[in-house]
Short mmCIF file of C-alpha atoms and ligand atoms in Angstrom, two decimals:
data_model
loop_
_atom_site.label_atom_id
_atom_site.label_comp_id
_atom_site.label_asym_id
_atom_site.label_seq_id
_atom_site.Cartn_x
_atom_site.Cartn_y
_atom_site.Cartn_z
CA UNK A 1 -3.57 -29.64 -5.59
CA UNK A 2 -4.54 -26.23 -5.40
CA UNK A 3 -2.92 -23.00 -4.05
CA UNK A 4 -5.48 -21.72 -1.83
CA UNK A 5 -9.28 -22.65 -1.10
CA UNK A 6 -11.83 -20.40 0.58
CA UNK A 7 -14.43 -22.65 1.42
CA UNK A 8 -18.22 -22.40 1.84
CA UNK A 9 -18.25 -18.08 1.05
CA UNK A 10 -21.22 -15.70 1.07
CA UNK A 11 -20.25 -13.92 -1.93
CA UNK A 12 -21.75 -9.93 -2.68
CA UNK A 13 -24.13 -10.89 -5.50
CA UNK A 14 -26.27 -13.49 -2.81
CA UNK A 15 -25.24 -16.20 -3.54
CA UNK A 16 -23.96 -18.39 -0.84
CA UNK A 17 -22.01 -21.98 0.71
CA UNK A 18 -19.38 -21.10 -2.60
CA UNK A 19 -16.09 -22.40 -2.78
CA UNK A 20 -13.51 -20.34 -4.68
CA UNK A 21 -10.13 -22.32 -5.99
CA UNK A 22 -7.00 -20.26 -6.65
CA UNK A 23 -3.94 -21.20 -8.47
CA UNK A 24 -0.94 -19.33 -9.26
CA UNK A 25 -2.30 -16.31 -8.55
CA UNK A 26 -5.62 -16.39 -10.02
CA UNK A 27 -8.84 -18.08 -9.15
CA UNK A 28 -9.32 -21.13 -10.79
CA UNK A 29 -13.43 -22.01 -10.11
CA UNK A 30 -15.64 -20.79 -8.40
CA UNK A 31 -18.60 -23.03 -7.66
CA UNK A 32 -20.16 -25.21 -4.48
CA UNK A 33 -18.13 -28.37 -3.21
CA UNK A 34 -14.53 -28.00 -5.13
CA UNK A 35 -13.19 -31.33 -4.61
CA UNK A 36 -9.27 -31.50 -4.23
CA UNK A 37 -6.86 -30.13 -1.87
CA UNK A 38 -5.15 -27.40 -1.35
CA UNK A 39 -1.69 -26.28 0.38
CA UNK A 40 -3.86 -23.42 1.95
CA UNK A 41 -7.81 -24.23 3.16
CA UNK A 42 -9.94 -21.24 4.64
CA UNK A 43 -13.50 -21.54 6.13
CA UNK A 44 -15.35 -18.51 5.69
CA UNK A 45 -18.58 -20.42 6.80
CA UNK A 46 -21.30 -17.47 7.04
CA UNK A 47 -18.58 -14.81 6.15
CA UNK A 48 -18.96 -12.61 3.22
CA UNK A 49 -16.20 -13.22 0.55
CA UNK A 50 -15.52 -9.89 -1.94
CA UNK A 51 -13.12 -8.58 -4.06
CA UNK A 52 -11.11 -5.96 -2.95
CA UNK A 53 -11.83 -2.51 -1.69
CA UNK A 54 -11.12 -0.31 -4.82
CA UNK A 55 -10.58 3.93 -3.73
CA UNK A 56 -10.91 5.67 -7.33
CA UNK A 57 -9.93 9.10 -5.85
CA UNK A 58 -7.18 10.31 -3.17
CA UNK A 59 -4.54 12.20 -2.14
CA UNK A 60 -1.33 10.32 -1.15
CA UNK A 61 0.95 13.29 -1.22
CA UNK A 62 -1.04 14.68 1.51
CA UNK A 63 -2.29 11.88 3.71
CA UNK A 64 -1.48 11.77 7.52
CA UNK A 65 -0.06 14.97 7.37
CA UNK A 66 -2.63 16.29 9.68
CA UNK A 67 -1.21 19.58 11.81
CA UNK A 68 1.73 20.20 9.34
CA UNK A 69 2.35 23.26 9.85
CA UNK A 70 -1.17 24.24 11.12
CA UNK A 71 -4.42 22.94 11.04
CA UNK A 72 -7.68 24.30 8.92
CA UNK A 73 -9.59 26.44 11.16
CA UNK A 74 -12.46 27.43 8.87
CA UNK A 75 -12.52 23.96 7.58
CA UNK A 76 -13.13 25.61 3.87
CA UNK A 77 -11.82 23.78 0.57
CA UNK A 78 -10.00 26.94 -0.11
CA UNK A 79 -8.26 27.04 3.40
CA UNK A 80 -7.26 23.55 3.23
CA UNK A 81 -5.55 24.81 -0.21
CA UNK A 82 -3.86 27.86 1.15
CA UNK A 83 -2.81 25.68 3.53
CA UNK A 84 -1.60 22.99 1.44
CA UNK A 85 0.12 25.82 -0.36
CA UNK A 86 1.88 26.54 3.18
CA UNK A 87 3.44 22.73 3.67
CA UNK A 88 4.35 22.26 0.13
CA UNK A 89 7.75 23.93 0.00
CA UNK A 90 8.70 22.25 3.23
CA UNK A 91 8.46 18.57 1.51
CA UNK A 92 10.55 16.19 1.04
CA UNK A 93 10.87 12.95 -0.79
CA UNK A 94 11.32 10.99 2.23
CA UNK A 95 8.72 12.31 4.36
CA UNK A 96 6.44 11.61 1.24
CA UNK A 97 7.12 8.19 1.03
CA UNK A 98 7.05 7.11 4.75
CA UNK A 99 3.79 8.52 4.98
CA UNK A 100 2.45 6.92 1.85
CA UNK A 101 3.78 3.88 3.08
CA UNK A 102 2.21 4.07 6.43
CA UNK A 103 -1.20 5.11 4.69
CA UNK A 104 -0.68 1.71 2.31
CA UNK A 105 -0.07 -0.55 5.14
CA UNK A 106 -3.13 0.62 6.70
CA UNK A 107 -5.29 0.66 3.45
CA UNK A 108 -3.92 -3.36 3.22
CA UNK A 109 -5.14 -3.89 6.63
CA UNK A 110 -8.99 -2.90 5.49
CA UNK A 111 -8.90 -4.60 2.20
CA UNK A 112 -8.05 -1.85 0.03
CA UNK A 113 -5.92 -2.90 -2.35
CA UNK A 114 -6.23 -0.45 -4.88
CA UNK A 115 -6.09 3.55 -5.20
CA UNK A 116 -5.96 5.94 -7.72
CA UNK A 117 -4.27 9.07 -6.15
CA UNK A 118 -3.84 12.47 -7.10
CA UNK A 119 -0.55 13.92 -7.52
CA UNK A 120 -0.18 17.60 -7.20
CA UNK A 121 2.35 18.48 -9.85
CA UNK A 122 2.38 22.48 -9.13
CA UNK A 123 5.41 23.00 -7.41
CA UNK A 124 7.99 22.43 -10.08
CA UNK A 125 10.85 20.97 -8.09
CA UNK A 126 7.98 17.74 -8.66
CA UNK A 127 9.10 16.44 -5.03
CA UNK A 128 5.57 14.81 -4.95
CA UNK A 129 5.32 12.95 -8.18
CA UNK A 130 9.36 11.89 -7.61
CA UNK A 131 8.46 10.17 -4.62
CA UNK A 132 4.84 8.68 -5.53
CA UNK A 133 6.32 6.92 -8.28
CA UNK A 134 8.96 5.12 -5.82
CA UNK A 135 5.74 3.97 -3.95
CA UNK A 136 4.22 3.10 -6.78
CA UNK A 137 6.73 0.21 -7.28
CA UNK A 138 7.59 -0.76 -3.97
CA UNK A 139 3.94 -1.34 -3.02
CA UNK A 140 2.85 -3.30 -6.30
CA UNK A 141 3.15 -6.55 -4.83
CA UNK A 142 0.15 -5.71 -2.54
CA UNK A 143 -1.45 -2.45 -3.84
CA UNK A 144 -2.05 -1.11 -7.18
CA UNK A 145 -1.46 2.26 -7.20
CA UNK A 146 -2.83 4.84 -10.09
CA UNK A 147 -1.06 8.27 -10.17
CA UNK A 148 -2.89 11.38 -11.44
CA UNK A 149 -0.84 14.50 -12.63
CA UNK A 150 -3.01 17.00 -11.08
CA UNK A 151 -2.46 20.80 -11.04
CA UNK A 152 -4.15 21.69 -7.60
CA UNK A 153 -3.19 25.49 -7.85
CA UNK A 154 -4.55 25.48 -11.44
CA UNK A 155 -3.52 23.85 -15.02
CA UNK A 156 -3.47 28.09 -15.78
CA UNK A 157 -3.03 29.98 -12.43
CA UNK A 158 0.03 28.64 -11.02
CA UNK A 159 3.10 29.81 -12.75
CA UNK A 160 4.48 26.68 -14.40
CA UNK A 161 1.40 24.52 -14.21
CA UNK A 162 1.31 23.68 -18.12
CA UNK A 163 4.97 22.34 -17.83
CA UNK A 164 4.84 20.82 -14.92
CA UNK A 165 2.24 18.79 -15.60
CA UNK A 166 3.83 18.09 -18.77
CA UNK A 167 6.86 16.64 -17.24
CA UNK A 168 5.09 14.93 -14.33
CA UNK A 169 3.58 13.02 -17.64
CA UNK A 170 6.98 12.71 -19.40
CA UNK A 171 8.17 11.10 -15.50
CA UNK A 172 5.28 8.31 -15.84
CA UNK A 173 2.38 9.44 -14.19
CA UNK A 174 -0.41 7.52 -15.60
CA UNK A 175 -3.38 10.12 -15.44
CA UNK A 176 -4.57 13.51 -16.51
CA UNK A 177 -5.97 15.46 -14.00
CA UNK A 178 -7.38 18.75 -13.69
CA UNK A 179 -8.92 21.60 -11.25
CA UNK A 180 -11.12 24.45 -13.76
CA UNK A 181 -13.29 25.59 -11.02
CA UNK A 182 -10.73 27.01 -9.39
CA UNK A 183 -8.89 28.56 -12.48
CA UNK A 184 -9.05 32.46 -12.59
CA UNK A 185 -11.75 32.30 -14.94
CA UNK A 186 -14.96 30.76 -16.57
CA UNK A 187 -12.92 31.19 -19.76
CA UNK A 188 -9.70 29.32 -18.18
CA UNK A 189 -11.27 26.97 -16.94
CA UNK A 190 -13.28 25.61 -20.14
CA UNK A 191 -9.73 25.86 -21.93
CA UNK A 192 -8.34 24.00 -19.05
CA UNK A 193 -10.56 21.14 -19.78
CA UNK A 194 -10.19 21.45 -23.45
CA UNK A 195 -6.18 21.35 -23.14
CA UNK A 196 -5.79 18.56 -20.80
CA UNK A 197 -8.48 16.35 -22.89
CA UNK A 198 -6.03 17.09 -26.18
CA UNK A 199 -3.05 15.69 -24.20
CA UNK A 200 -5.30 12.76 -23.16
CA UNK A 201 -5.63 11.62 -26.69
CA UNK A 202 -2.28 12.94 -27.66
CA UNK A 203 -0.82 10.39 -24.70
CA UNK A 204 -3.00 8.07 -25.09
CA UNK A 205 -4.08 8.40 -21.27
CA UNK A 206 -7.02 8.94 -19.15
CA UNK A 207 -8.48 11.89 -17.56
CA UNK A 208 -9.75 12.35 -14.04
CA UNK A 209 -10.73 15.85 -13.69
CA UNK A 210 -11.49 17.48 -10.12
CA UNK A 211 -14.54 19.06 -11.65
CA UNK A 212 -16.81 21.65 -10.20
CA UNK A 213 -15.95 21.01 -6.42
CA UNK A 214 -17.98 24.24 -5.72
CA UNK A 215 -21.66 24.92 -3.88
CA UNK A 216 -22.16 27.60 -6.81
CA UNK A 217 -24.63 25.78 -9.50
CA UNK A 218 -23.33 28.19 -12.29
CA UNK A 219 -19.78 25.88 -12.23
CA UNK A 220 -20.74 23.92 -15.22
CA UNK A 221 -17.44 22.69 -16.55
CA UNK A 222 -19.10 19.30 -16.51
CA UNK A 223 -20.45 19.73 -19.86
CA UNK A 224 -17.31 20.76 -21.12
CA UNK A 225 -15.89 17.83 -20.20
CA UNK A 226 -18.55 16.23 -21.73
CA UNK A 227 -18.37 17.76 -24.66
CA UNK A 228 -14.51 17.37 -25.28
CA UNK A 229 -14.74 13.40 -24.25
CA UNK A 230 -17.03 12.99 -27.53
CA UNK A 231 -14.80 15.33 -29.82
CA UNK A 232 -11.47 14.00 -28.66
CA UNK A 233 -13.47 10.46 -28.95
CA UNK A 234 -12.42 9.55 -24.58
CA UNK A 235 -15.30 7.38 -23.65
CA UNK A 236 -15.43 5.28 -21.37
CA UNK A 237 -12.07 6.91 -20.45
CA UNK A 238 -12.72 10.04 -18.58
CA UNK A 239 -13.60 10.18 -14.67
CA UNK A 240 -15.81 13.74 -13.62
CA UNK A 241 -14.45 13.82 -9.68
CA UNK A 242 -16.69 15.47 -7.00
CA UNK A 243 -19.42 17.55 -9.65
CA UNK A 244 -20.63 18.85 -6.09
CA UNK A 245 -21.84 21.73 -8.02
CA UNK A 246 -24.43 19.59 -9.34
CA UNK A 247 -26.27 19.41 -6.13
CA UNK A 248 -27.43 23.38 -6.29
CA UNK A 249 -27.97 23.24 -10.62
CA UNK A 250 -31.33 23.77 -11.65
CA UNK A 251 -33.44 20.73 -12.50
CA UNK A 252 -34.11 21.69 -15.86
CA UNK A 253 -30.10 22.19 -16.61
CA UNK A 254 -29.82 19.03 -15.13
CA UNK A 255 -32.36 17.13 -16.97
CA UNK A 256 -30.10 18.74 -20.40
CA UNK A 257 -26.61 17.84 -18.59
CA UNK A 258 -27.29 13.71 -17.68
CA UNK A 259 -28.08 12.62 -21.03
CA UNK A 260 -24.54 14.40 -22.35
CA UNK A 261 -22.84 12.83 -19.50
CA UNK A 262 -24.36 9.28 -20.58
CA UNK A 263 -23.31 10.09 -24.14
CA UNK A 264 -19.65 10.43 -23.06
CA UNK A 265 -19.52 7.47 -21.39
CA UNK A 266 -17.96 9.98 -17.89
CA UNK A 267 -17.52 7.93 -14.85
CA UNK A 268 -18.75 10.29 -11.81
CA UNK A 269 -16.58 10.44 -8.53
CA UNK A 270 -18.94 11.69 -5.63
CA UNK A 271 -16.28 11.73 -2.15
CA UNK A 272 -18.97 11.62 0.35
CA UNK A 273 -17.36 12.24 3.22
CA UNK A 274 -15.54 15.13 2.18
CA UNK A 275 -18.07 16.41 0.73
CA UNK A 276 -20.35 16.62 3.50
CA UNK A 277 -17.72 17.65 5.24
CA UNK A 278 -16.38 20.79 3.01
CA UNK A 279 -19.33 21.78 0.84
CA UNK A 280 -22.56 24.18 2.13
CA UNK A 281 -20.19 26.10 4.55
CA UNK A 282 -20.82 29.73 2.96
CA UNK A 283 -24.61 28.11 3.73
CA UNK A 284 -26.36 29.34 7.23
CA UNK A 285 -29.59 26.94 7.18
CA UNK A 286 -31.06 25.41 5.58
CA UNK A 287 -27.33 23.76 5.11
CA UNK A 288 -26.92 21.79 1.26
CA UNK A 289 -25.33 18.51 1.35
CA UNK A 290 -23.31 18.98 -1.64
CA UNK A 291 -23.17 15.90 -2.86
CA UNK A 292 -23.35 15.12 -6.46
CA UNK A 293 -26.64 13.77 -7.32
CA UNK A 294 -25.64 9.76 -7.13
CA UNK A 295 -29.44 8.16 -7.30
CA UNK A 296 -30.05 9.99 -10.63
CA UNK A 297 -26.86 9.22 -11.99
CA UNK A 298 -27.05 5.61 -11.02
CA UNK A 299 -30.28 5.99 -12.66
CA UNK A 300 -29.50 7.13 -15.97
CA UNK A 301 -26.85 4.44 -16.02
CA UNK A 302 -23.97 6.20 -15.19
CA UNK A 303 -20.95 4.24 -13.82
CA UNK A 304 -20.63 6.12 -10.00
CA UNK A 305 -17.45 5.91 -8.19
CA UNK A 306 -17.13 6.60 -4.56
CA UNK A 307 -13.91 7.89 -3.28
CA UNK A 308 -11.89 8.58 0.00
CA UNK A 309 -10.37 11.56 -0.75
CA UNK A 310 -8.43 12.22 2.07
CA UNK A 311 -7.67 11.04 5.22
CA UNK A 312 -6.19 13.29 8.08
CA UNK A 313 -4.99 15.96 5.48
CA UNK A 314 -5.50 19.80 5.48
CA UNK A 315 -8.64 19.07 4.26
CA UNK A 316 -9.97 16.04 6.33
CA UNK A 317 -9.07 15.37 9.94
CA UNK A 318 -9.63 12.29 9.96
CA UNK A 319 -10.71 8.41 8.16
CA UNK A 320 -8.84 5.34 8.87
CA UNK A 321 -8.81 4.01 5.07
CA UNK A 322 -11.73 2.26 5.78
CA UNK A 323 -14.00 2.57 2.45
CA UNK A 324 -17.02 1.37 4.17
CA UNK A 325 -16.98 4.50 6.20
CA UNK A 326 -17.55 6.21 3.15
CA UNK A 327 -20.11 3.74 2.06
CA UNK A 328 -22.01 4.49 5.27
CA UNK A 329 -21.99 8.58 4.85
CA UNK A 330 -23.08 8.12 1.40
CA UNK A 331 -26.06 5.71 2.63
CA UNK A 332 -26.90 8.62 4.55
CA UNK A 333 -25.59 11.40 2.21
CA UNK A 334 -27.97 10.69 -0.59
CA UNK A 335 -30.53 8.77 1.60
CA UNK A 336 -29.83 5.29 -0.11
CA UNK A 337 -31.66 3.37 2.40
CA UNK A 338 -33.47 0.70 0.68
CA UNK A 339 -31.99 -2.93 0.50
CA UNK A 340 -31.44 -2.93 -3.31
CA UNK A 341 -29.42 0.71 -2.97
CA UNK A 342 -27.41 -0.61 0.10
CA UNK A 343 -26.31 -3.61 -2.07
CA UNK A 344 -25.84 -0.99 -4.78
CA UNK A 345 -23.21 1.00 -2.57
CA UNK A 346 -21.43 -1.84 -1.75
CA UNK A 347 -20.82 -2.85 -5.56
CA UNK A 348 -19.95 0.75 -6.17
CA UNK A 349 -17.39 0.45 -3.36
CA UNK A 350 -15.59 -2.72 -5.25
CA UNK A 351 -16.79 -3.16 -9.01
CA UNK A 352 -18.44 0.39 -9.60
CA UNK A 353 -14.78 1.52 -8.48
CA UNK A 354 -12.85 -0.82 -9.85
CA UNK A 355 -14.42 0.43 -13.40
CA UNK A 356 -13.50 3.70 -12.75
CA UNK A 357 -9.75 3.23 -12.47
CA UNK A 358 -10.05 0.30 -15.57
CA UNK A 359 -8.56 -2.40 -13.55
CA UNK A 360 -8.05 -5.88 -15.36
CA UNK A 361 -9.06 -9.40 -13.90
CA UNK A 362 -10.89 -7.94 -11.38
CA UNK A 363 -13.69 -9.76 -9.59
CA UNK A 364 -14.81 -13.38 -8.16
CA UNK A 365 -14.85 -15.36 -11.40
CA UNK A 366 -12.37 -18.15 -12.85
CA UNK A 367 -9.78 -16.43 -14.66
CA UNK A 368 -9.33 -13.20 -12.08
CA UNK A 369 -6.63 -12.40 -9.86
CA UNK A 370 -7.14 -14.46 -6.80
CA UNK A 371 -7.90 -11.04 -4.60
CA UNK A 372 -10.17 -11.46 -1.83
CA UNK A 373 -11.09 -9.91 1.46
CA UNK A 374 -13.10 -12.25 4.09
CA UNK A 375 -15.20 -9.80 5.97
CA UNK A 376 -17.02 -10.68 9.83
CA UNK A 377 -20.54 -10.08 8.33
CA UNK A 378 -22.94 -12.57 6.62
CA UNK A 379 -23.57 -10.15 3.54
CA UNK A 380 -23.13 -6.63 2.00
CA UNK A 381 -25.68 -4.96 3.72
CA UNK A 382 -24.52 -6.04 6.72
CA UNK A 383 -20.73 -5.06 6.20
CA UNK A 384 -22.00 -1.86 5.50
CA UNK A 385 -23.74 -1.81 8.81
CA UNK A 386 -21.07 -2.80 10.67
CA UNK A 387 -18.40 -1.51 8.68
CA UNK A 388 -17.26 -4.84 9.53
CA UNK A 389 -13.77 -6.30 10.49
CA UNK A 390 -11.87 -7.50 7.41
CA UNK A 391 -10.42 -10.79 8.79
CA UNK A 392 -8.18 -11.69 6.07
CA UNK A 393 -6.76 -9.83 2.87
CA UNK A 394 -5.82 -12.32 0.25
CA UNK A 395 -3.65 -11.13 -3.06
CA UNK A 396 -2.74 -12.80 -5.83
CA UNK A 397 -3.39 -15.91 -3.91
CA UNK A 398 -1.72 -14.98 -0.80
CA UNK A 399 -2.61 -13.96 3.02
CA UNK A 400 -1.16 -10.35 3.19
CA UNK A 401 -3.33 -9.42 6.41
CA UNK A 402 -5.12 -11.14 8.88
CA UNK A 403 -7.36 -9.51 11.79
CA UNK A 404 -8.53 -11.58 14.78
CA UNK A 405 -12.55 -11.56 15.08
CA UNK A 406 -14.21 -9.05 16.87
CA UNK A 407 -15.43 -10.44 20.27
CA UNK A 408 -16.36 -8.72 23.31
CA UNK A 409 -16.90 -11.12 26.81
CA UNK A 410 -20.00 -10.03 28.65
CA UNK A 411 -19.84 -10.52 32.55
CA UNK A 412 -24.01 -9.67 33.30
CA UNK A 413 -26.23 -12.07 34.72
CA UNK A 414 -28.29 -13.96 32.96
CA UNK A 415 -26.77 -12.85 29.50
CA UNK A 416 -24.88 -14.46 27.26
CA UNK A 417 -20.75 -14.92 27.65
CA UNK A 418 -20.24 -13.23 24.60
CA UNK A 419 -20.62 -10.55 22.35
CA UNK A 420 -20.22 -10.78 18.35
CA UNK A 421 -22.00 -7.63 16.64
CA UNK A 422 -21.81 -9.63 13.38
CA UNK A 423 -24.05 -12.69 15.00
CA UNK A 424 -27.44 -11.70 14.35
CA UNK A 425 -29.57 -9.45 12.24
CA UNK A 426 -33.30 -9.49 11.11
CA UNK A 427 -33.29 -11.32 7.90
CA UNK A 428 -33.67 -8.77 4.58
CA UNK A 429 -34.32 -11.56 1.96
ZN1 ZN B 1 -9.57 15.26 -4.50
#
């Protein structure tokens, strides 16, 4: 007798009619026709089966605090800071964790079930990392949760960012992060990158570095971080977040920088949405993107994560946690149109992710933790499309959300009764 049985799945690598057997909290086989009962039996005839959503790179210390205490009127990175800068001293634990909670319960609803968020650990009185580690624990059950130390204001500019981040460490943070570009200096903030890599090895941790969030193609603290990932011996280990600078580099720089990024093993972070959102506006027309350069990266055999970022922030006014959305804008973002790239989104949105922020037993295989989101769509491409309805979040075995399918009755003559967007498509095989 089985736990749980998801019966007759599409699953995101093609195949289809699978059944997947969970016990105890992990799946048990995965294969066509499991005989055998089970306490719990689900039919996800025609229904695309994946693993979770994974987000490698937010910002749960700022999340749904849209407004507070004013919005961004020039809709710049650098307002969205200053602005940031504004609410800071005005927070408190609890306000921190009721909105993190809030922003959980709605990433559970859409399948998310993992996040690695930045922390901003300038502001001494470390409110933010206090609090974020209280959600950390109470939201386990259902969402992993991966905490960066980051030093928004600057590892080097703000006044006690070296200690601070420090002690957000020493508190249990599991991540270094870091911001050069927006150190005072060049100088600063290639010693930025070299001092937060040291600690990295020192601790034992990894390193997600906001890196080169900047239209100006001269921000090169890429290869830095590059560069210190091989001498402190990180690969595999250390996550390059944004690079948006990379869109406006010179080719020939670029054709230098891949091959050291390959050599260190970095994981890139593109944020598509907020990056079309925030980058080219010093730009008249033609407008840049900004986004990093994901087909070439992908390419060269890069891992490529894609990330939230934020949602309804001083930076972003709006997202709904739904990582499809930002599967869509990067579709468009860097023109991955083809079948084969759509499919290749979609495993960046679960697997590619999922590699970014090291998670264990992840996947649809016997032996992983029985994880799984049941989406209204026959395949990938198609949830994608749709950025379909997840109708039901499974963890460790167990229903945590359910969402009734998306119908709409049709009262025209002639037509039929009923509406379901996910009911037909021209085939792509
Ligand atoms: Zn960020």
């Amino acid at each position: 007798m089985f736990d749980l049985v998801v019966r007759n799945a599409n699953l995101p690598d093609g195949r289809e009619g699978v059944d997947i057997a969970v016990q105890s909290g992990r799946i048990v086989a995965v294969e066509s026709a499991i005989a055998g009962a089970a306490q719990t039996e689900i039919d996800a005839t025609g229904r695309l089966v994946t693993p979770p959503f994974v987000d490698p790179h937010f910002h749960m210390d700022a999340t749904l605090s849209l407004g507070l205490p004013r919005m961004n009127t020039s809709g710049t990175l650098l307002e969205g800071i200053a602005l940031w800068g504004e609410l800071r001293p005005t927070l408190t634990k609890d306000a921190l964790i009721e909105r993190a909670l809030r922003y959980c319960d709605l990433a559970v609803s859409q399948g998310l079930l993992a996040v690695r968020s930045h922390i901003d650990t300038s502001d001494p009185r470390l409110v933010t990392a206090e609090a974020l580690l209280e959600v950390r624990d109470m939201v386990a059950p259902y969402l992993t949760l991966q905490l960066v130390a980051f030093p928004q204001d600057g590892y080097y500019r703000a006044p006690d960012g070296v200690a601070s981040l420090s002690r957000a460490l020493d508190m249990g943070l599991d991540v270094v992060g870091g911001i050069p570009h927006f150190e005072r200096t060049m100088a600063d903030g290639t010693a930025s990158v070299e001092a937060l890599c040291r600690i990295a090895a020192d601790r034992g941790l990894p390193v997600d570095i906001h890196c080169d969030e900047t239209d100006d193609p001269m921000s090169r603290h890429v290869e830095t971080l590059a560069a210190q990932t091989v001498r402190f011996g990180l690969h595999g280990r250390v996550v390059g977040s944004h690079l948006t600078s990379m869109h406006s580099m010179d080719n020939y720089y670029v054709s230098k920088l891949i091959p050291m990024m390959v050599e260190a093993g970095l994981h890139a972070v593109a944020n598509p949405l907020i990056n079309i959102m925030l980058q080219g506006r010093h730009d008249t027309y033609p407008k840049r993107r900004g986004m990093t350069r994901v087909p070439e990266l992908l390419a060269a055999g890069i891992n490529v994560g894609f990330g939230h970022d934020c949602v309804m922030d001083p930076w972003y006014s709006m997202g709904s946690a739904d990582m499809l959305e930002v599967g869509h804008m990067a579709i468009h973002v860097a023109q991955m149109a083809s079948i084969t790239d759509k499919r290749k989104v979609f495993e960046i949105l679960t697997y590619g992710n999922a590699r970014v922020m090291g998670l264990e037993g992840y996947g649809i295989e016997a032996g992983c933790h029985a994880d799984l989101v049941i989406l209204q769509a026959r395949d990938a491409v198609e949830a994608l499309r749709l950025k379909a309805n997840r109708l039901t979040v499974i963890r460790r075995g167990k229903v945590i959300a359910e969402t009734p399918a998306r119908l709409t009755a049709l009262t025209l003559a002639g037509r039929p009764a009923q509406v379901d967007a996910s009911g037909y498509a021209p085939s792509t095989k």
